[in-house]
mmCIF file of C-alpha atoms in Angstrom:
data_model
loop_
_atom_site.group_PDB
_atom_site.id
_atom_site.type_symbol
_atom_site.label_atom_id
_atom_site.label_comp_id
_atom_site.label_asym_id
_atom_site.label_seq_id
_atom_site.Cartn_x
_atom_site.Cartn_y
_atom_site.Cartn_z
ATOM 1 C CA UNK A 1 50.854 68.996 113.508
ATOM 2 C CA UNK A 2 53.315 67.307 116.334
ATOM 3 C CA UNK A 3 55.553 65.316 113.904
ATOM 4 C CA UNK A 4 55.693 68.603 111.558
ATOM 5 C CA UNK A 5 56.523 70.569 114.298
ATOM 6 C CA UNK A 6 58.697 68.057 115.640
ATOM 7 C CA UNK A 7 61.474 68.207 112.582
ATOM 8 C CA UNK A 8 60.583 71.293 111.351
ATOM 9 C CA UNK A 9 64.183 73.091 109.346
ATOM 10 C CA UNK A 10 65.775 70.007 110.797
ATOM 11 C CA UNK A 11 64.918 67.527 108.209
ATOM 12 C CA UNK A 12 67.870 65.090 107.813
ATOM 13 C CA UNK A 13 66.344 62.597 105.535
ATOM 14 C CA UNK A 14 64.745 63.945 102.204
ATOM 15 C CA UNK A 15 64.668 63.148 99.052
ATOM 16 C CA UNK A 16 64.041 64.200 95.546
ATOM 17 C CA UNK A 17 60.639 63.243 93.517
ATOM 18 C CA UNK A 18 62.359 64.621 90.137
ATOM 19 C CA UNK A 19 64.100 67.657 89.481
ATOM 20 C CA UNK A 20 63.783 69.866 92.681
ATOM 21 C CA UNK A 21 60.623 68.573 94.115
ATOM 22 C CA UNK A 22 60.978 67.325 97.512
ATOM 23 C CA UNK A 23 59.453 64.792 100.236
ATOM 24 C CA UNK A 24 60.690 63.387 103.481
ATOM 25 C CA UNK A 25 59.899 60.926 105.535
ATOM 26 C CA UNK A 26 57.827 63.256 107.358
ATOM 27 C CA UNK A 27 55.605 63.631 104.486
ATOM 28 C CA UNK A 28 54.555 59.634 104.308
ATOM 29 C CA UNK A 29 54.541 59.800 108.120
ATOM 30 C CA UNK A 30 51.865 62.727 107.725
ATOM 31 C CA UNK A 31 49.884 61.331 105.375
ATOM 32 C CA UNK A 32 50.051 57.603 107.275
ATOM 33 C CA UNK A 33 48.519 59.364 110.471
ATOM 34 C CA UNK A 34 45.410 60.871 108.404
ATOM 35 C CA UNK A 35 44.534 57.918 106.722
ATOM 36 C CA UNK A 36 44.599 55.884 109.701
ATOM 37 C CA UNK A 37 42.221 58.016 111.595
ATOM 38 C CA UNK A 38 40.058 58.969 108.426
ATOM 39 C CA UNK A 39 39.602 55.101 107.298
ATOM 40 C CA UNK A 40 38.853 54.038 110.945
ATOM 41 C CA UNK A 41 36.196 57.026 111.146
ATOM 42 C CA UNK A 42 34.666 56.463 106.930
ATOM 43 C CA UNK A 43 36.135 52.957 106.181
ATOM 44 C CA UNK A 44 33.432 53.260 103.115
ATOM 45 C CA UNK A 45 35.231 56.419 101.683
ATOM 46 C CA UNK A 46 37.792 56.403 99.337
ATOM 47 C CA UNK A 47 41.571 58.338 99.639
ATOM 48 C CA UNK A 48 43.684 59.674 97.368
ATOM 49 C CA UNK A 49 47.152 61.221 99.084
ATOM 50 C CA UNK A 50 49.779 63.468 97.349
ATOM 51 C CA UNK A 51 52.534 60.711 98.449
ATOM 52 C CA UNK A 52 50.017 58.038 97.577
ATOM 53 C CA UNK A 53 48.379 59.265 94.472
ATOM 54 C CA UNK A 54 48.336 56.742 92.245
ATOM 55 C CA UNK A 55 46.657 54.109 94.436
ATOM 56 C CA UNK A 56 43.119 56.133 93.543
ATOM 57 C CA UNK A 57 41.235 58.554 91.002
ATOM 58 C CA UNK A 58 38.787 60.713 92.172
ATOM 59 C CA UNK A 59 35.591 59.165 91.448
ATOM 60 C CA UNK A 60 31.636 60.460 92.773
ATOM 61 C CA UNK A 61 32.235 58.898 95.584
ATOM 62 C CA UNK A 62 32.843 60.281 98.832
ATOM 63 C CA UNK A 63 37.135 60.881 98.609
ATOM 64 C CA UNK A 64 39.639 62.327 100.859
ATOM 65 C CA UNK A 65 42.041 64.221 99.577
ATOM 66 C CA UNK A 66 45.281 64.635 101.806
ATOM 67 C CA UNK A 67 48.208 66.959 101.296
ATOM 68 C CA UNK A 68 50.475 65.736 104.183
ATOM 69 C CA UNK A 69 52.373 68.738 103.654
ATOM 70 C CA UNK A 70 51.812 71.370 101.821
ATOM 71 C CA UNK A 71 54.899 73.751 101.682
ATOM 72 C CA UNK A 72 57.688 70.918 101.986
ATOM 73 C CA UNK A 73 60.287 73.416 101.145
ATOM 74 C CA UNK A 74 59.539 75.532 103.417
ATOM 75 C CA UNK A 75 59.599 72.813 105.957
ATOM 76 C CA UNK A 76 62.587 71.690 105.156
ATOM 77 C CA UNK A 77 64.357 75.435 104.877
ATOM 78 C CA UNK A 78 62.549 76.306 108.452
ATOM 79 C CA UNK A 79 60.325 78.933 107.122
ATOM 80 C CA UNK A 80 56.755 78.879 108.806
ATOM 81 C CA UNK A 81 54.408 78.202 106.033
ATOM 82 C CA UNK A 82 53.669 74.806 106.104
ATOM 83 C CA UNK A 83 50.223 72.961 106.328
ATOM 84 C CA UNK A 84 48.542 70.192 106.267
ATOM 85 C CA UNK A 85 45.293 69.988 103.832
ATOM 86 C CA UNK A 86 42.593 67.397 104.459
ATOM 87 C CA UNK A 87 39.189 68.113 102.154
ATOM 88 C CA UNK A 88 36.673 66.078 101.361
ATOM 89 C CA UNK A 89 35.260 65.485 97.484
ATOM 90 C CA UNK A 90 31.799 64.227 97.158
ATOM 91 C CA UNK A 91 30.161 64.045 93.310
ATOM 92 C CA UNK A 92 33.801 65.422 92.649
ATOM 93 C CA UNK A 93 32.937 68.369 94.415
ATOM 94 C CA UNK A 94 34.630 70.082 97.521
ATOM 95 C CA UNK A 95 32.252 69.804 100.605
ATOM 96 C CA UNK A 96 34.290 69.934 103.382
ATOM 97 C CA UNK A 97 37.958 71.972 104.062
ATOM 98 C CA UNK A 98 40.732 71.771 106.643
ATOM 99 C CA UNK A 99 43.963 73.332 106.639
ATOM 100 C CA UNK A 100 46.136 73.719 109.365
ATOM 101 C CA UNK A 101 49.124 75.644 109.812
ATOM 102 C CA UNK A 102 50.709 73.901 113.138
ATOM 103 C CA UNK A 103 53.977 76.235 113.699
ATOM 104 C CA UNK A 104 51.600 79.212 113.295
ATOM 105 C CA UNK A 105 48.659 77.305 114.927
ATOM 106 C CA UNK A 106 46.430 78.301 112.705
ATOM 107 C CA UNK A 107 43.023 75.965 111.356
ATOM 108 C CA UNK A 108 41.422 77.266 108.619
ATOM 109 C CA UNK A 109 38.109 75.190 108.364
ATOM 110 C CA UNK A 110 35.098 75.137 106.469
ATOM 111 C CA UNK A 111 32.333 72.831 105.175
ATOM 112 C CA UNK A 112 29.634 73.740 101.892
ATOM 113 C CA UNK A 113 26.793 76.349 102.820
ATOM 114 C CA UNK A 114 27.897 77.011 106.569
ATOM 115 C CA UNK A 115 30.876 79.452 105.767
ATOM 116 C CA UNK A 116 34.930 80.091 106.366
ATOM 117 C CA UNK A 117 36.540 79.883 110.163
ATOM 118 C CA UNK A 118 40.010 80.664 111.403
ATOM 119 C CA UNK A 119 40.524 78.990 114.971
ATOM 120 C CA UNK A 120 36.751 78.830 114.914
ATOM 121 C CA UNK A 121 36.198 82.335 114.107
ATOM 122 C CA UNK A 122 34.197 83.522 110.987
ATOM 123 C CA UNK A 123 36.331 84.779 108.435
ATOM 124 C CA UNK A 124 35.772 86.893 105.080
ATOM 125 C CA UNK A 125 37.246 87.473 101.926
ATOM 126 C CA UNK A 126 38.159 91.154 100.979
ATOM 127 C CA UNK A 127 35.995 93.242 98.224
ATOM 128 C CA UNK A 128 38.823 94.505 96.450
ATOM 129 C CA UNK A 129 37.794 95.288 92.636
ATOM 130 C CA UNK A 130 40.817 97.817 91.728
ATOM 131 C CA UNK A 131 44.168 95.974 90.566
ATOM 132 C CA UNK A 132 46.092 99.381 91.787
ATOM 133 C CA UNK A 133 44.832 98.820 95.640
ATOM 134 C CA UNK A 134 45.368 94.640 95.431
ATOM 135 C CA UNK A 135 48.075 92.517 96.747
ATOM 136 C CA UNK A 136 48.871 89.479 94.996
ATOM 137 C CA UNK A 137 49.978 86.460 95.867
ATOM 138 C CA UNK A 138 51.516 83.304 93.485
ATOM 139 C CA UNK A 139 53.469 80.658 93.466
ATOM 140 C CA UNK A 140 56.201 79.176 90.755
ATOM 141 C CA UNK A 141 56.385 75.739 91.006
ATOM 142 C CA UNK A 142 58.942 72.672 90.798
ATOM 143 C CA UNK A 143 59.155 72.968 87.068
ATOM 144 C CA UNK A 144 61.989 74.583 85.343
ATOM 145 C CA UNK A 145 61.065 74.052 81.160
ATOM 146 C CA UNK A 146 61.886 77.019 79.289
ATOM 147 C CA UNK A 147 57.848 76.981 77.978
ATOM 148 C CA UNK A 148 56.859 77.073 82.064
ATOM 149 C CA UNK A 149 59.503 79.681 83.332
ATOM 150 C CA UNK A 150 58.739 81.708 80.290
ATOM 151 C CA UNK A 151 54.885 81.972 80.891
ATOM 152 C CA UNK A 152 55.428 82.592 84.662
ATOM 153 C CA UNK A 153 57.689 85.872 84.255
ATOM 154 C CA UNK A 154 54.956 86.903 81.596
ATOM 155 C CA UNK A 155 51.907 86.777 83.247
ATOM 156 C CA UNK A 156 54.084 88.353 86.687
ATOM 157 C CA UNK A 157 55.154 90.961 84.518
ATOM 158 C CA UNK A 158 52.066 92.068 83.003
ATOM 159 C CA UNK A 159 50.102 92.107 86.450
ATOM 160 C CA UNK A 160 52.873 94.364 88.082
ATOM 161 C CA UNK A 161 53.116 96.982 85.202
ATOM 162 C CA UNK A 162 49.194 96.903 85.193
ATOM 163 C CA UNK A 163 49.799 98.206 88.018
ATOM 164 C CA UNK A 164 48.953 95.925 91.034
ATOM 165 C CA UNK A 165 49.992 97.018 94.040
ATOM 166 C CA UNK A 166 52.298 94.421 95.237
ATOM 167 C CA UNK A 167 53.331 90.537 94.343
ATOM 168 C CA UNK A 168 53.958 87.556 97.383
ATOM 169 C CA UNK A 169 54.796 84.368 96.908
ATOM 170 C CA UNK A 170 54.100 82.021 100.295
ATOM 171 C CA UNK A 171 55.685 78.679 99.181
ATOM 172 C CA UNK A 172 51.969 77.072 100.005
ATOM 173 C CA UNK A 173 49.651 76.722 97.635
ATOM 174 C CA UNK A 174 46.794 75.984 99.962
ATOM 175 C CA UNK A 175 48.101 78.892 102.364
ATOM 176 C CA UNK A 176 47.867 81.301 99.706
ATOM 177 C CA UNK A 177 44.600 80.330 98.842
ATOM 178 C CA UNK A 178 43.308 80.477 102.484
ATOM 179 C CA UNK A 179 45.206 84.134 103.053
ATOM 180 C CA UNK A 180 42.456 85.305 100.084
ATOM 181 C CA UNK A 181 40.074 83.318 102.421
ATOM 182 C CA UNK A 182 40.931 85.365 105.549
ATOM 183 C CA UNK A 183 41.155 88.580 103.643
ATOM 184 C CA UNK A 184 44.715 89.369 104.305
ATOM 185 C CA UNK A 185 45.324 89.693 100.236
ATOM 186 C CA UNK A 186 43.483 90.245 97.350
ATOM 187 C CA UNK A 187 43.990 87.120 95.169
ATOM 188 C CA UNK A 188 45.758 84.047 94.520
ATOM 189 C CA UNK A 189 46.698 82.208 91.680
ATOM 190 C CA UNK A 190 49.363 79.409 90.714
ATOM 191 C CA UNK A 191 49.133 77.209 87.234
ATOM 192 C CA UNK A 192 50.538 73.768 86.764
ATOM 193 C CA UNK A 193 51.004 73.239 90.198
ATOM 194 C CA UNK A 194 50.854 69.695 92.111
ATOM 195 C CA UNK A 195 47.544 68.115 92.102
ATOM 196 C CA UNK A 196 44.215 68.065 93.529
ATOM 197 C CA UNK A 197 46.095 68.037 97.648
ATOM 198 C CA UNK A 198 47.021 71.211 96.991
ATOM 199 C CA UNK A 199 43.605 72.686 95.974
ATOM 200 C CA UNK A 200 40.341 70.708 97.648
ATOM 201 C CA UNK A 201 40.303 71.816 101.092
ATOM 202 C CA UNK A 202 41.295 75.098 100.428
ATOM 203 C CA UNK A 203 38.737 75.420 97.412
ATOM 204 C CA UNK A 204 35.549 75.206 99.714
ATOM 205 C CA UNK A 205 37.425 77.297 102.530
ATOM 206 C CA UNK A 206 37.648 80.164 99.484
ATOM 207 C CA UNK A 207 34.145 79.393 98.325
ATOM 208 C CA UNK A 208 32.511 79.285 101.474
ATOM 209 C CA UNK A 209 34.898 82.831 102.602
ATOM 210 C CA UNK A 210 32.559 85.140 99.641
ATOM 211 C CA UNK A 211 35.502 84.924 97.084
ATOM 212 C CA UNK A 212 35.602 83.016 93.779
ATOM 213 C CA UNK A 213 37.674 80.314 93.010
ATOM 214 C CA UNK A 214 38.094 79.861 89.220
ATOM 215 C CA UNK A 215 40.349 77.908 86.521
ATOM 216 C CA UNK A 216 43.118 80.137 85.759
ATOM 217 C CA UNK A 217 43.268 80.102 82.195
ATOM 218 C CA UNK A 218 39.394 79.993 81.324
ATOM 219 C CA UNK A 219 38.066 81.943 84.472
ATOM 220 C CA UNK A 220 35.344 79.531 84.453
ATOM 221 C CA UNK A 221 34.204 78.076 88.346
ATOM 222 C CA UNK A 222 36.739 76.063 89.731
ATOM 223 C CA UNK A 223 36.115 72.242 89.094
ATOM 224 C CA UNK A 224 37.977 69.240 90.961
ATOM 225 C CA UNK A 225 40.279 67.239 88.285
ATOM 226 C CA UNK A 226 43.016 64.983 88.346
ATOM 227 C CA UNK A 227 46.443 66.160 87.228
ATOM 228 C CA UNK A 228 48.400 69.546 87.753
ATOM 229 C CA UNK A 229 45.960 72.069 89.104
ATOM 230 C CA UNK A 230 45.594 75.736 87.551
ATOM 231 C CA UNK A 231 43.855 78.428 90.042
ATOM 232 C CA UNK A 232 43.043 81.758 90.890
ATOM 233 C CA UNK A 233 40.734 83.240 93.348
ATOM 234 C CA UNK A 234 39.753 86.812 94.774
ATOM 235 C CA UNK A 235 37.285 89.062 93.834
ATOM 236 C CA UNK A 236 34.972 88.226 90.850
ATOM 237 C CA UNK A 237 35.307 91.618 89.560
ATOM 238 C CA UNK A 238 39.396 91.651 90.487
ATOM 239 C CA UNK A 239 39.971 88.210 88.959
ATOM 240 C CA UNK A 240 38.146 89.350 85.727
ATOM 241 C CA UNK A 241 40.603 92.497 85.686
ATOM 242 C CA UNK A 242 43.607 90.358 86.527
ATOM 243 C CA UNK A 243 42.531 87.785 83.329
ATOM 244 C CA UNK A 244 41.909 90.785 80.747
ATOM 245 C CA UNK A 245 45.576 91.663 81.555
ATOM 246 C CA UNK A 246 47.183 88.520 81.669
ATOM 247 C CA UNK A 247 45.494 87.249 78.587
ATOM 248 C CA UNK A 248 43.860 90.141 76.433
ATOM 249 C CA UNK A 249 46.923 92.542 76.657
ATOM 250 C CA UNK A 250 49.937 92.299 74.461
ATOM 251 C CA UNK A 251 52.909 90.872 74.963
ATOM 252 C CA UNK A 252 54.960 93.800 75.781
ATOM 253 C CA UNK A 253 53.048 96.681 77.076
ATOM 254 C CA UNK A 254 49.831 96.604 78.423
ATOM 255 C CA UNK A 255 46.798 98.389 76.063
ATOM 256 C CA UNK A 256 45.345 101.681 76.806
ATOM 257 C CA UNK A 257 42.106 99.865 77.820
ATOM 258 C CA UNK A 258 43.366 97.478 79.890
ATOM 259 C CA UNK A 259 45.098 100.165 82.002
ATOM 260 C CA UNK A 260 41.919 102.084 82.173
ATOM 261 C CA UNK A 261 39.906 98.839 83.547
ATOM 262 C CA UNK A 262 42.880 98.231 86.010
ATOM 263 C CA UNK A 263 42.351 101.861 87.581
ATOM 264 C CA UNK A 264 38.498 102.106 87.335
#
């Protein structure tokens, strides 16, 4: 949190990863301070970092899974969310959550069957079933193909002429996630975003806060994989809603039963 807070929107040295994806030196500086504490403390564990990912794959073993910082445009740009995301896989399953906001101060924190904190304090999801009462929050991510773009606008589309009652987009995947967490929205979802940094800690945080966490495209519960990371959490009954419309509706107007689920 100090060296984040330290440079934060005054980030001089940055560079590119490909295309418009970002990292700075804080990012590797980040990441350097939680593996040093975290292999002193579990020198048997294993580590797999976003700006070291290729050094490990996520294995049965006990792994943790570090997103130095999580929002690095909005670090850069000065905006104020920006985490840090430290979770901990074990059987390739999410056991153990921390995400900390440090310009907010805010540590969202939670480890399998003892429930979701915020700065200590228990925290719940929201029951929200009806798309018409439900904010919404998303992310687009570094990629800019026609075929990625494309599906983005669709899916946005469809869940604001459903009707939903409102669309944010946080710049955090792990944020957004823990916002569903806290009960301050509805539901979160992103597809083909970074990789399993962005979705670990905040996973069991979700899980442990009464909402579901799910693979976006098959709404089946969400599983810890290697590679881009597809997501959506909320409501069981509001994620269902949000899939039928996404997925079961055509591609230009939304059917007559779809609209009828949405306002049930």
């Amino acid at each position: 949190g100090k060296i984040i807070r330290s440079s934060h929107g005054n980030v001089r040295n940055k560079r590119s990863k490909g295309g418009i994806d970002l990292v700075t030196k804080y990012d590797d500086e980040c990441e350097k301070a939680c593996f040093q504490y975290l292999k002193k403390m579990f020198p048997s564990h294993k580590f797999i970092g976003e700006e070291s990912a290729s050094e490990n794959a996520l294995t049965d073993a006990p792994t943790w899974i570090v997103d130095p910082i999580d929002g690095t445009h909005n670090f850069v740009h000065g905006q104020a969310n920006v985490a840090v995301s430290i979770g901990l896989s074990i059987s390739r399953k999410p056991v153990l959550g921390v995400v900390y906001n440090p310009i907010k101060d805010e540590l969202f924190s939670a480890m399998k069957g003892q429930g979701a904190f915020l700065n200590g304090m228990p925290i719940r999801a929201r029951n929200e079933s009806k798309l018409s009462d439900s904010m919404i929050l998303t992310g687009i991510g570094h990629s800019r193909t026609d075929k990625y773009v494309s599906s983005s606008m669709k899916y946005l589309e469809k869940l604001i002429r459903a009707p939903i009652q409102c669309v944010r987009m946080l710049g955090s995947c792990a944020l957004g996630m823990c916002e569903v967490a806290r009960g301050t929205c509805s539901a979160y979802y992103e597809f083909n975003v970074g990789g399993l940094w962005d979705t670990t800690a905040a996973a069991i945080i979700v899980c442990e806060s009464g909402a579901s966490c799910q693979h976006f495209f098959s709404g089946r519960d969400f599983e810890l994989k290697s590679g881009k990371q597809n997501v959506i959490c909320g409501d069981p009954e509001l994620l269902k809603r949000m899939h039928d419309v996404m997925f079961l509706s055509s591609n230009t107007t939304t059917t007559t039963s779809t609209k009828r689920k949405a306002t049930e």
